[in-house]
Amino acid sequence: MIRYKITFAYDGTNFSGFQIQPHKRTIEQTLKTIVNRMAKNPDPAISIIGSGRTDAGVHALNQVAHFDFPYHIPEQSMVRALNSQLPLDIIVKKAEIVSNEFHARYNAHRKRYRYRVTQGEFVDPFKRNYTAHFKYPVDIAHMNRAAQDLVGTHDFTSFVASGSQAKSNIRTIYEAKVYYEDHDHEVIFEFVGNGFLYNQVRIMVALLLEIGSGQRPVDDVQRVLAARDRQEARMTAPASGLYLVNVDYGGNN
Amino acid sequence: MIRYKITFAYDGTNFSGFQIQPHKRTIEQTLKTIVNRMAKNPDPAISIIGSGRTDAGVHALNQVAHFDFPYHIPEQSMVRALNSQLPLDIIVKKAEIVSNEFHARYNAHRKRYRYRVTQGEFVDPFKRNYTAHFKYPVDIAHMNRAAQDLVGTHDFTSFVASGSQAKSNIRTIYEAKVYYEDHDHEVIFEFVGNGFLYNQVRIMVALLLEIGSGQRPVDDVQRVLAARDRQEARMTAPASGLYLVNVDYGGNN
């Protein structure tokens, strides 16, 4: 078997998330069906191992997965073969033949997530599925300062949704920033971490927006982290604004 | 009755165009249902008169329509009332109380259309419904020069789709331009005219793309116009790239 690492983008709007679920349109199922058809339906079926799940409505610019294919296809031909069969809301950008030691989930060192927020009176109909709308004015500098309190190794129990199956809620955030993107008139949140808990990014964004709009003090992140209590963070920002930007394997593929 | 002029945007992706058709989701029907519900279902029903139709999948940034409402609602309240009931793919940006002489279709002086084209190897999944993809390299300067041959008053018989009900195919184009938009990496076509025939913009764009990619000579627009024959222009660019940018009433509202 030859192991392929693929890097791909998807518009999550019309998917019920990454992970296979019965009778749902998911990214994993869509890829799995095509890869198995290309391999002439082997038994056992080829599995698609993603770097991690994304929820319904969440997007990816450079998601990564691996699978084991029964015969050799040149990398560029694999890209073309997949894209010729994939629906238009998924695109494979790169395919690489990698060592059988490579694992898309276990080898992931860092992930970068971006969250896009629009402001103003109207929800732009062209952005309804690609951003979240927050109507209150926000102080970007306050949010950016508060975001720095998330950087480091912390117990993120206050920032995990119920339903998480993680054994530990300790994660490291290497980078957090909040800035205004002039061209698109959007507030952007970016986080780089060694992994994120279920809904963690969306809960962090919701908390920072409450800080930015003056509903919470600027130093509230420290208090919420210390509380280790999901009730403290309360809100979860919508899926539509969230993008998995990339997965870094630290040269390990 | 009080006449309201409304200016609104829509993402045309999930609509079967502007005009009412049985059992189809259209912009006209969506607005009509809400306006009549607000007016407590008057008999006869209130009609929505648009500046003109747009096809399935075509978008609008500032479409205009008028309707006659049985009682007075302040303009800002009309905006809010409509938006609170409209689906997220239509947004009313402005409502104005206008003279009963105002007519959204008959008084339209000029319309501006924009067409967005993406290039490159991959179709960006986030742009699949909002641009058209053209894979061959194009010469922007050639297309822009050719576009100038469309400016002026011409018989556009070569640029009208079958099914047009226009009495005359003579129209005036005031402005035509083709340029590269750096931030989004897109080729943009813009046309301002006193009116456009059925599919005219999409046929003009397809012809210009054939010129830009060297499939036709740069001066071919002149020959095609003179031929007055739809077979000469051949292709129609996809609906997804087309935007009605605005409708100019020349101060006449």
Coordinates of C-alpha atoms in Angstrom, one line a residue:
Chain A
M1 CA 0.0 0.0 0.0
I2 CA 1.2 3.5 -0.8
R3 CA 0.4 6.3 1.7
Y4 CA -0.9 9.5 0.3
K5 CA -1.0 12.8 2.2
I6 CA -3.6 15.1 0.7
T7 CA -4.1 18.9 1.4
F8 CA -7.5 20.1 0.5
A9 CA -10.0 23.0 0.9
Y10 CA -13.7 22.9 1.4
D11 CA -16.6 25.2 1.8
G12 CA -18.3 23.6 4.8
T13 CA -21.7 25.2 4.2
N14 CA -23.4 22.2 2.7
F15 CA -21.6 19.5 4.7
S16 CA -22.6 18.0 8.0
G17 CA -19.0 18.4 9.1
F18 CA -15.9 16.2 8.5
Q19 CA -16.7 13.0 10.2
I20 CA -18.8 10.2 8.7
Q21 CA -22.3 10.0 10.0
P22 CA -25.1 7.8 8.7
H23 CA -27.2 9.4 5.9
K24 CA -25.3 12.7 6.1
R25 CA -23.2 14.4 3.5
T26 CA -19.8 14.7 5.2
I27 CA -16.3 15.5 3.9
E28 CA -14.8 12.2 5.1
Q29 CA -17.6 10.2 3.3
T30 CA -17.3 12.1 0.1
L31 CA -13.5 11.5 -0.1
K32 CA -13.8 7.9 1.0
T33 CA -16.4 7.0 -1.6
I34 CA -14.2 8.5 -4.4
V35 CA -10.9 7.0 -3.2
N36 CA -12.5 3.5 -2.9
R37 CA -14.1 3.8 -6.3
M38 CA -10.7 4.7 -7.8
A39 CA -9.2 1.7 -6.0
K40 CA -12.0 -0.6 -7.5
N41 CA -13.7 -1.0 -4.1
P42 CA -11.1 -3.0 -2.2
D43 CA -12.1 -5.1 0.9
P44 CA -11.5 -3.9 3.5
A45 CA -12.4 -0.4 2.3
I46 CA -9.7 2.4 2.4
S47 CA -10.2 4.8 5.3
I48 CA -9.6 8.5 5.2
I49 CA -7.7 9.7 8.3
G50 CA -8.1 13.5 8.7
S51 CA -5.9 15.8 10.9
G52 CA -9.0 16.3 12.9
R53 CA -12.8 16.9 12.6
T54 CA -14.5 20.1 11.7
D55 CA -18.1 20.7 12.6
A56 CA -21.0 21.3 10.2
G57 CA -20.6 24.7 8.5
V58 CA -16.9 25.0 9.4
H59 CA -14.6 25.6 6.4
A60 CA -11.0 24.6 5.6
L61 CA -8.4 26.2 3.5
N62 CA -5.8 23.5 3.9
Q63 CA -7.1 20.5 5.7
V64 CA -4.9 17.4 5.7
A65 CA -5.7 13.7 5.5
H66 CA -3.9 10.5 4.6
F67 CA -5.0 7.2 3.1
D68 CA -3.4 4.0 1.9
F69 CA -3.8 3.3 -1.8
P70 CA -3.2 -0.1 -3.4
Y71 CA -1.2 1.0 -6.3
H72 CA 1.1 3.9 -7.4
I73 CA -0.4 6.9 -9.0
P74 CA 1.9 10.0 -9.6
E75 CA 1.1 12.8 -7.2
Q76 CA -0.2 15.2 -9.8
S77 CA -2.3 12.5 -11.3
M78 CA -3.8 11.7 -7.9
V79 CA -4.7 15.4 -7.5
R80 CA -6.4 15.5 -10.9
A81 CA -8.2 12.2 -10.5
L82 CA -9.6 13.2 -7.1
N83 CA -10.7 16.7 -8.4
S84 CA -12.3 15.3 -11.5
Q85 CA -14.7 13.3 -9.2
L86 CA -15.1 15.6 -6.2
P87 CA -18.0 18.0 -5.9
L88 CA -17.2 21.7 -6.4
D89 CA -17.2 22.4 -2.7
I90 CA -14.1 20.3 -2.1
I91 CA -10.8 20.8 -3.9
V92 CA -7.6 18.8 -3.5
K93 CA -4.7 21.2 -3.7
K94 CA -1.8 18.8 -3.2
A95 CA -1.1 15.0 -3.0
E96 CA 2.2 13.7 -1.6
I97 CA 3.4 10.1 -1.3
V98 CA 4.6 9.9 2.2
S99 CA 6.2 7.3 4.5
N100 CA 4.0 4.7 6.1
E101 CA 5.0 6.3 9.4
F102 CA 3.1 9.5 8.6
H103 CA -0.2 9.9 10.4
A104 CA -2.4 12.9 9.6
R105 CA -3.8 13.1 13.1
Y106 CA -1.0 11.9 15.4
N107 CA 1.8 13.8 13.6
A108 CA 0.0 17.2 13.5
H109 CA 2.2 19.6 15.5
R110 CA 0.3 22.8 15.1
K111 CA -3.0 24.0 13.6
R112 CA -3.9 27.5 12.6
Y113 CA -7.6 28.6 12.8
R114 CA -9.0 31.8 11.5
Y115 CA -12.4 33.3 12.5
R116 CA -14.0 36.1 10.4
V117 CA -16.6 38.5 11.8
T118 CA -18.6 41.2 10.0
Q119 CA -20.0 44.2 11.6
G120 CA -22.5 46.9 10.7
E121 CA -26.2 47.2 10.3
F122 CA -26.7 44.7 7.5
V123 CA -25.7 41.1 7.2
D124 CA -24.1 40.9 3.8
P125 CA -26.0 38.2 2.0
F126 CA -22.8 37.1 0.2
K127 CA -21.1 36.5 3.5
R128 CA -23.9 34.8 5.5
N129 CA -22.2 31.4 5.2
Y130 CA -18.6 32.6 5.3
T131 CA -18.5 34.9 8.4
A132 CA -20.3 35.5 11.6
H133 CA -22.1 38.8 12.1
F134 CA -21.7 40.7 15.4
K135 CA -23.7 43.9 15.6
Y136 CA -22.2 45.7 18.6
P137 CA -19.1 47.9 18.1
V138 CA -15.9 46.2 19.3
D139 CA -12.6 47.5 20.5
I140 CA -10.0 45.5 18.6
A141 CA -7.1 46.5 20.8
H142 CA -9.0 45.3 23.9
M143 CA -9.7 42.0 22.2
N144 CA -6.1 41.6 21.1
R145 CA -4.8 42.3 24.5
A146 CA -7.2 39.8 26.1
A147 CA -6.3 37.2 23.4
Q148 CA -2.7 37.2 24.7
D149 CA -4.0 35.7 28.0
L150 CA -4.9 32.6 26.0
V151 CA -1.4 32.2 24.8
G152 CA 0.6 29.5 26.6
T153 CA -0.2 26.1 28.1
H154 CA -3.5 26.1 30.0
D155 CA -6.3 23.9 31.1
F156 CA -9.0 25.0 28.7
T157 CA -11.9 23.2 30.6
S158 CA -13.8 26.5 30.5
F159 CA -13.5 26.5 26.7
V160 CA -14.7 23.1 25.8
A161 CA -18.2 22.1 24.7
S162 CA -20.0 19.3 26.4
G163 CA -19.5 16.2 24.2
S164 CA -15.8 16.5 24.0
Q165 CA -14.0 13.1 24.2
A166 CA -10.6 14.6 25.0
K167 CA -8.7 12.8 27.8
S168 CA -7.1 16.1 28.8
N169 CA -8.2 19.7 28.4
I170 CA -4.6 21.0 28.6
R171 CA -3.5 22.6 25.3
T172 CA -0.9 25.1 24.2
I173 CA -1.7 28.2 22.2
Y174 CA 1.4 29.6 20.5
E175 CA -0.1 32.6 18.9
A176 CA -3.3 34.5 19.2
K177 CA -4.2 37.8 17.4
V178 CA -7.2 39.9 16.6
Y179 CA -7.0 42.5 13.9
Y180 CA -9.1 44.5 11.4
E181 CA -8.9 43.5 7.8
D182 CA -9.4 46.7 5.8
H183 CA -10.2 45.3 2.4
D184 CA -13.1 43.1 3.5
H185 CA -14.1 45.2 6.5
E186 CA -13.9 42.2 8.8
V187 CA -12.6 41.5 12.3
I188 CA -10.2 38.6 12.1
F189 CA -9.2 36.2 15.0
E190 CA -6.3 33.9 14.5
F191 CA -5.0 31.1 16.8
V192 CA -2.1 28.7 16.4
G193 CA -2.0 25.9 18.8
N194 CA -0.9 22.3 19.3
G195 CA -4.5 21.2 19.1
F196 CA -7.9 22.6 20.0
L197 CA -10.8 21.1 22.0
Y198 CA -14.3 20.6 20.8
N199 CA -15.7 24.1 19.9
Q200 CA -12.7 25.7 21.7
V201 CA -12.0 28.3 19.0
R202 CA -15.7 29.3 18.7
I203 CA -16.0 29.7 22.5
M204 CA -12.8 31.7 22.7
V205 CA -14.0 34.0 19.9
A206 CA -17.4 34.5 21.6
L207 CA -15.7 35.4 24.9
L208 CA -13.3 37.9 23.1
L209 CA -16.3 39.5 21.4
E210 CA -18.0 40.0 24.7
I211 CA -14.8 41.7 26.0
G212 CA -14.5 43.8 22.8
S213 CA -18.0 45.1 23.2
G214 CA -17.5 46.0 26.8
Q215 CA -19.7 43.2 28.3
R216 CA -16.7 41.8 30.2
P217 CA -13.5 43.4 31.5
V218 CA -10.4 43.1 29.4
D219 CA -8.7 40.8 31.9
D220 CA -11.6 38.4 32.1
V221 CA -9.8 35.6 30.2
Q222 CA -7.6 35.0 33.1
R223 CA -10.5 34.6 35.5
V224 CA -12.4 32.3 33.1
L225 CA -9.4 30.1 32.5
A226 CA -8.7 29.8 36.2
A227 CA -12.4 28.9 36.9
R228 CA -12.1 25.7 34.8
D229 CA -15.9 25.8 34.3
R230 CA -17.7 25.8 31.0
Q231 CA -20.5 28.0 32.5
E232 CA -18.0 30.9 32.7
A233 CA -17.5 31.3 29.0
R234 CA -21.2 30.8 28.1
M235 CA -21.5 31.6 24.3
T236 CA -20.2 29.8 21.2
A237 CA -19.7 31.8 18.0
P238 CA -21.4 30.3 14.9
A239 CA -19.7 27.7 12.7
S240 CA -19.9 29.9 9.6
G241 CA -17.0 32.2 10.6
L242 CA -14.5 29.4 11.3
Y243 CA -11.7 28.3 9.0
L244 CA -9.0 25.6 9.5
V245 CA -6.2 27.5 7.8
N246 CA -3.5 24.9 7.9
V247 CA -1.9 22.0 9.7
D248 CA 1.8 22.0 10.4
Y249 CA 3.6 18.7 10.6
G250 CA 7.0 20.3 11.6
G251 CA 8.7 18.8 8.6
N252 CA 7.5 15.4 9.8
N253 CA 5.9 13.9 6.7
Chain B
M1 CA -51.4 54.0 -1.6
I2 CA -47.8 55.0 -0.8
R3 CA -45.1 54.0 -3.3
Y4 CA -41.9 52.6 -1.9
K5 CA -38.7 52.3 -3.9
I6 CA -36.4 49.7 -2.3
T7 CA -32.8 49.0 -3.0
F8 CA -31.7 45.5 -2.2
A9 CA -28.9 42.9 -2.6
Y10 CA -29.2 39.2 -3.1
D11 CA -27.1 36.1 -3.4
G12 CA -28.7 34.6 -6.5
T13 CA -27.3 31.1 -5.9
N14 CA -30.4 29.6 -4.3
F15 CA -33.0 31.5 -6.4
S16 CA -34.5 30.5 -9.7
G17 CA -34.0 34.1 -10.8
F18 CA -36.0 37.3 -10.1
Q19 CA -39.3 36.7 -11.9
I20 CA -42.1 34.7 -10.3
Q21 CA -42.5 31.2 -11.7
P22 CA -44.8 28.5 -10.3
H23 CA -43.3 26.3 -7.6
K24 CA -39.9 28.1 -7.8
R25 CA -38.1 30.1 -5.2
T26 CA -37.7 33.5 -6.8
I27 CA -36.7 37.0 -5.5
E28 CA -40.0 38.6 -6.7
Q29 CA -42.1 35.9 -5.0
T30 CA -40.1 36.2 -1.8
L31 CA -40.5 39.9 -1.6
K32 CA -44.2 39.8 -2.7
T33 CA -45.1 37.3 0.0
I34 CA -43.6 39.4 2.8
V35 CA -45.0 42.8 1.6
N36 CA -48.5 41.3 1.3
R37 CA -48.3 39.7 4.7
M38 CA -47.2 43.1 6.2
A39 CA -50.2 44.7 4.4
K40 CA -52.5 42.0 5.9
N41 CA -53.0 40.3 2.5
P42 CA -54.9 43.0 0.6
D43 CA -57.0 42.1 -2.4
P44 CA -55.8 42.7 -5.1
A45 CA -52.4 41.6 -4.0
I46 CA -49.5 44.1 -4.0
S47 CA -47.1 43.6 -6.9
I48 CA -43.4 44.0 -6.8
I49 CA -42.0 45.8 -9.9
G50 CA -38.3 45.3 -10.4
S51 CA -36.0 47.3 -12.5
G52 CA -35.6 44.2 -14.6
R53 CA -35.2 40.4 -14.3
T54 CA -32.0 38.6 -13.3
D55 CA -31.6 34.9 -14.2
A56 CA -31.1 32.0 -11.9
G57 CA -27.8 32.2 -10.2
V58 CA -27.2 35.9 -11.1
H59 CA -26.5 38.2 -8.1
A60 CA -27.4 41.8 -7.3
L61 CA -25.6 44.3 -5.2
N62 CA -28.2 47.1 -5.6
Q63 CA -31.3 45.9 -7.4
V64 CA -34.3 48.3 -7.3
A65 CA -38.0 47.6 -7.2
H66 CA -41.1 49.6 -6.3
F67 CA -44.4 48.6 -4.7
D68 CA -47.6 50.4 -3.5
F69 CA -48.3 50.0 0.2
P70 CA -51.7 50.8 1.7
Y71 CA -50.4 52.7 4.7
H72 CA -47.5 54.9 5.8
I73 CA -44.4 53.3 7.4
P74 CA -41.3 55.4 8.0
E75 CA -38.5 54.5 5.5
Q76 CA -36.2 53.1 8.1
S77 CA -39.0 51.1 9.7
M78 CA -39.8 49.6 6.3
V79 CA -36.2 48.5 5.9
R80 CA -36.2 46.8 9.3
A81 CA -39.6 45.2 8.8
L82 CA -38.6 43.7 5.5
N83 CA -35.2 42.5 6.7
S84 CA -36.7 40.9 9.8
Q85 CA -38.8 38.7 7.6
L86 CA -36.6 38.2 4.6
P87 CA -34.3 35.1 4.3
L88 CA -30.6 35.8 4.8
D89 CA -29.8 35.7 1.0
I90 CA -31.8 38.9 0.4
I91 CA -31.1 42.2 2.2
V92 CA -32.9 45.5 1.8
K93 CA -30.4 48.3 2.1
K94 CA -32.7 51.3 1.6
A95 CA -36.4 52.1 1.3
E96 CA -37.6 55.5 0.0
I97 CA -41.1 56.9 -0.3
V98 CA -41.3 58.1 -3.9
S99 CA -43.8 59.8 -6.2
N100 CA -46.5 57.7 -7.7
E101 CA -44.9 58.6 -11.1
F102 CA -41.8 56.6 -10.2
H103 CA -41.5 53.3 -12.0
A104 CA -38.6 51.0 -11.2
R105 CA -38.5 49.5 -14.8
Y106 CA -39.6 52.4 -17.0
N107 CA -37.6 55.1 -15.3
A108 CA -34.3 53.1 -15.2
H109 CA -31.7 55.2 -17.1
R110 CA -28.6 53.2 -16.8
K111 CA -27.6 49.9 -15.3
R112 CA -24.2 48.7 -14.3
Y113 CA -23.2 45.1 -14.4
R114 CA -20.1 43.4 -13.2
Y115 CA -18.7 40.0 -14.2
R116 CA -16.1 38.2 -12.1
V117 CA -13.8 35.6 -13.5
T118 CA -11.2 33.5 -11.7
Q119 CA -8.2 31.9 -13.3
G120 CA -5.6 29.3 -12.4
E121 CA -5.5 25.6 -12.0
F122 CA -8.1 25.1 -9.2
V123 CA -11.7 26.3 -8.9
D124 CA -11.7 27.9 -5.5
P125 CA -14.6 26.1 -3.6
F126 CA -15.5 29.4 -1.9
K127 CA -16.0 31.2 -5.2
R128 CA -17.8 28.5 -7.1
N129 CA -21.1 30.3 -6.9
Y130 CA -19.7 33.8 -7.0
T131 CA -17.4 33.9 -10.0
A132 CA -16.9 32.0 -13.3
H133 CA -13.7 30.0 -13.8
F134 CA -11.8 30.4 -17.1
K135 CA -8.7 28.2 -17.3
Y136 CA -6.9 29.7 -20.3
P137 CA -4.5 32.6 -19.8
V138 CA -6.0 35.9 -21.0
D139 CA -4.6 39.2 -22.2
I140 CA -6.4 41.9 -20.3
A141 CA -5.3 44.7 -22.5
H142 CA -6.6 42.9 -25.6
M143 CA -10.0 42.3 -23.9
N144 CA -10.2 45.9 -22.7
R145 CA -9.4 47.2 -26.2
A146 CA -12.0 44.9 -27.7
A147 CA -14.6 45.9 -25.1
Q148 CA -14.4 49.5 -26.4
D149 CA -15.9 48.3 -29.7
L150 CA -19.1 47.5 -27.7
V151 CA -19.4 51.1 -26.4
G152 CA -21.9 53.2 -28.3
T153 CA -25.4 52.6 -29.8
H154 CA -25.5 49.3 -31.6
D155 CA -27.8 46.6 -32.8
F156 CA -26.9 43.8 -30.4
T157 CA -28.8 41.0 -32.3
S158 CA -25.6 39.0 -32.2
F159 CA -25.6 39.2 -28.4
V160 CA -29.1 38.3 -27.5
A161 CA -30.2 34.8 -26.4
S162 CA -33.2 33.2 -28.0
G163 CA -36.2 33.7 -25.9
S164 CA -35.7 37.5 -25.7
Q165 CA -39.0 39.4 -25.9
A166 CA -37.4 42.7 -26.6
K167 CA -39.1 44.7 -29.5
S168 CA -35.7 46.2 -30.5
N169 CA -32.2 44.9 -30.1
I170 CA -30.7 48.4 -30.2
R171 CA -29.1 49.4 -27.0
T172 CA -26.5 51.9 -25.9
I173 CA -23.4 51.0 -23.8
Y174 CA -21.8 54.0 -22.1
E175 CA -18.9 52.3 -20.5
A176 CA -17.1 49.0 -20.8
K177 CA -13.9 48.0 -19.1
V178 CA -11.9 44.9 -18.3
Y179 CA -9.3 44.9 -15.5
Y180 CA -7.4 42.7 -13.1
E181 CA -8.4 43.0 -9.5
D182 CA -5.3 42.3 -7.5
H183 CA -6.7 41.6 -4.0
D184 CA -9.0 38.9 -5.2
H185 CA -6.9 37.7 -8.2
E186 CA -9.9 38.1 -10.5
V187 CA -10.5 39.4 -14.0
I188 CA -13.4 41.9 -13.8
F189 CA -15.7 43.1 -16.6
E190 CA -17.9 46.1 -16.1
F191 CA -20.6 47.5 -18.4
V192 CA -22.9 50.5 -18.1
G193 CA -25.7 50.7 -20.5
N194 CA -29.2 52.0 -20.9
G195 CA -30.5 48.5 -20.8
F196 CA -29.3 45.0 -21.7
L197 CA -30.9 42.2 -23.7
Y198 CA -31.5 38.7 -22.4
N199 CA -28.1 37.2 -21.6
Q200 CA -26.4 40.1 -23.4
V201 CA -23.7 40.7 -20.7
R202 CA -22.9 37.0 -20.4
I203 CA -22.6 36.6 -24.2
M204 CA -20.3 39.7 -24.4
V205 CA -18.1 38.4 -21.6
A206 CA -17.8 35.0 -23.3
L207 CA -16.8 36.6 -26.6
L208 CA -14.2 38.9 -24.8
L209 CA -12.7 35.8 -23.1
E210 CA -12.3 34.1 -26.4
I211 CA -10.5 37.3 -27.6
G212 CA -8.4 37.4 -24.5
S213 CA -7.3 33.8 -24.9
G214 CA -6.4 34.3 -28.5
Q215 CA -9.2 32.2 -30.0
R216 CA -10.5 35.3 -31.9
P217 CA -8.8 38.4 -33.2
V218 CA -8.9 41.6 -31.1
D219 CA -11.1 43.4 -33.6
D220 CA -13.7 40.6 -33.8
V221 CA -16.3 42.5 -31.8
Q222 CA -16.9 44.8 -34.8
R223 CA -17.4 41.9 -37.1
V224 CA -19.8 40.1 -34.8
L225 CA -21.8 43.2 -34.1
A226 CA -22.1 43.9 -37.9
A227 CA -23.2 40.3 -38.6
R228 CA -26.4 40.7 -36.5
D229 CA -26.4 36.9 -36.0
R230 CA -26.5 35.1 -32.7
Q231 CA -24.5 32.2 -34.1
E232 CA -21.5 34.5 -34.4
A233 CA -21.0 35.0 -30.6
R234 CA -21.7 31.4 -29.8
M235 CA -20.9 31.0 -26.0
T236 CA -22.7 32.4 -22.9
A237 CA -20.6 32.8 -19.7
P238 CA -22.1 31.2 -16.6
A239 CA -24.7 33.0 -14.4
S240 CA -22.6 32.7 -11.3
G241 CA -20.1 35.4 -12.3
L242 CA -22.7 38.1 -13.0
Y243 CA -23.8 41.0 -10.6
L244 CA -26.2 43.7 -11.2
V245 CA -24.2 46.5 -9.5
N246 CA -26.7 49.3 -9.5
V247 CA -29.6 51.0 -11.4
D248 CA -29.3 54.7 -12.1
Y249 CA -32.6 56.7 -12.3
G250 CA -30.9 60.0 -13.3
G251 CA -32.2 61.8 -10.3
N252 CA -35.7 60.8 -11.5
N253 CA -37.2 59.2 -8.4

